[in-house]
Amino acid sequence: MVTENSEVKAPALLQASNLSRKDPLNGHFLLHPADCHIRRGDRIVLSGASGSGKSVFVRTLALLDQPDAGELILYGKPVQPADACRYRAQVAYIRQSPVLMQTSVEGNLTFPFCLAVNKNKKYDRQKIERFLQAIDRPNTFLDKDGSTLSGGEKQLVCLLRVLQLDPCLLLLDEPTSALDESTAQLVEKLIEHWMQVNKQQTATLWISHDEQQKARVGNRVWQMKSGQLTTDETAGRQK
Ligand SMILES: Nc1ncnc2c1ncn2[C@@H]1O[C@H](COP(=O)(O)OP(=O)(O)OP(=O)(O)O)[C@@H](O)[C@H]1O
């Protein structure tokens, strides 16, 4: 029964328990055992000084870097090593410097559908056109040569390439730090559109050093300090 004072919490979209990563050369912790819950609709910002381990954490959470220990639980189910490919399609990592193939924008967008992990999905041009509409780009943008795009446009294409595949969680590792203010806001607009299309069933985790951006894109704040993660849930328990 839900009483007046009881806290109703949505089930975790992704839960990490004791997730850690060590420097393979000397065995020192790059990420100390970390616990966290990410829920549908969360917009988490991860703060911390340069070199504190934010990227290590997020890359480990994305299973792009192998954890040394710990467990990941996606929608209540423990993630097994054999699930890594499918997991990475759901928990998508976007980096600061986008990498595109030397073909048209649309060629870049259709490419993921050649991969085995997406064999049950089909390229949906209308869906892409709706995304383009949200960021005021004409459909002719799809005909542009990927190699001639500006850095901001490349980042938008990278995002479109990922968002069209319906991930449930976006891990954003300073995706706008090389972009001017207005292009950065276009990236934010595209991600917000994706959140709304998915009726807040998805979540984002942003690494950003920009205080104004953090205020715009975040509703939860986590901190990284010397490889030690503090979430808004664990903050009160640590000294
Ligand atoms: N694969 C690796 N092997 C060994 N050390 C690593 C590895 N990856 C990162 N590190 C080290 O871990 C520390 C944290 O790096 P990380 O890139 O996570 O910092 P960050 O908080 O994201 O910094 P910034 O805000 O500058 O991007 C750094 O000292 C870095 O040199």
mmCIF file of C-alpha atoms and ligand atoms in Angstrom, residues 21 23-24 30 49-56 174 209, ligand 1:
data_model
loop_
_atom_site.group_PDB
_atom_site.id
_atom_site.type_symbol
_atom_site.label_atom_id
_atom_site.label_comp_id
_atom_site.label_asym_id
_atom_site.label_seq_id
_atom_site.Cartn_x
_atom_site.Cartn_y
_atom_site.Cartn_z
ATOM 1 C CA ARG A 21 38.310 -1.172 -12.866
ATOM 2 C CA ASP A 23 45.017 -0.077 -14.173
ATOM 3 C CA PRO A 24 46.138 -3.243 -15.981
ATOM 4 C CA LEU A 30 41.066 3.592 -11.686
ATOM 5 C CA ALA A 49 37.970 17.304 -11.830
ATOM 6 C CA SER A 50 39.968 16.370 -14.919
ATOM 7 C CA GLY A 51 41.560 12.967 -14.441
ATOM 8 C CA SER A 52 39.196 12.004 -11.596
ATOM 9 C CA GLY A 53 37.940 8.954 -13.510
ATOM 10 C CA LYS A 54 34.648 10.072 -15.079
ATOM 11 C CA SER A 55 35.431 8.585 -18.492
ATOM 12 C CA VAL A 56 36.799 5.395 -16.953
ATOM 13 C CA GLU A 174 31.522 15.566 -22.996
ATOM 14 C CA HIS A 209 32.375 20.735 -17.239
HETATM 15 N N1 LIG B 1 43.186 2.366 -20.005
HETATM 16 C C1 LIG B 1 43.805 3.039 -19.017
HETATM 17 N N2 LIG B 1 44.913 2.522 -18.449
HETATM 18 C C2 LIG B 1 45.546 3.169 -17.455
HETATM 19 N N3 LIG B 1 45.152 4.365 -16.961
HETATM 20 C C3 LIG B 1 44.049 4.920 -17.499
HETATM 21 C C4 LIG B 1 43.318 4.293 -18.541
HETATM 22 N N4 LIG B 1 42.272 5.085 -18.877
HETATM 23 C C5 LIG B 1 42.356 6.149 -18.063
HETATM 24 N N5 LIG B 1 43.402 6.064 -17.247
HETATM 25 C C6 LIG B 1 43.784 7.023 -16.201
HETATM 26 O O1 LIG B 1 42.679 7.135 -15.309
HETATM 27 C C7 LIG B 1 42.591 8.459 -14.812
HETATM 28 C C8 LIG B 1 41.178 8.984 -15.055
HETATM 29 O O2 LIG B 1 41.011 9.231 -16.459
HETATM 30 P P1 LIG B 1 39.622 9.705 -17.065
HETATM 31 O O3 LIG B 1 39.825 9.857 -18.530
HETATM 32 O O4 LIG B 1 38.557 8.805 -16.613
HETATM 33 O O5 LIG B 1 39.447 11.127 -16.377
HETATM 34 P P2 LIG B 1 38.240 12.174 -16.544
HETATM 35 O O6 LIG B 1 37.695 12.442 -15.190
HETATM 36 O O7 LIG B 1 37.298 11.693 -17.579
HETATM 37 O O8 LIG B 1 39.029 13.458 -17.055
HETATM 38 P P3 LIG B 1 38.598 14.658 -18.070
HETATM 39 O O9 LIG B 1 37.551 15.464 -17.373
HETATM 40 O O10 LIG B 1 39.864 15.412 -18.250
HETATM 41 O O11 LIG B 1 38.129 14.007 -19.339
HETATM 42 C C9 LIG B 1 43.674 9.269 -15.520
HETATM 43 O O12 LIG B 1 44.779 9.374 -14.651
HETATM 44 C C10 LIG B 1 44.003 8.426 -16.729
HETATM 45 O O13 LIG B 1 45.349 8.591 -17.114
#
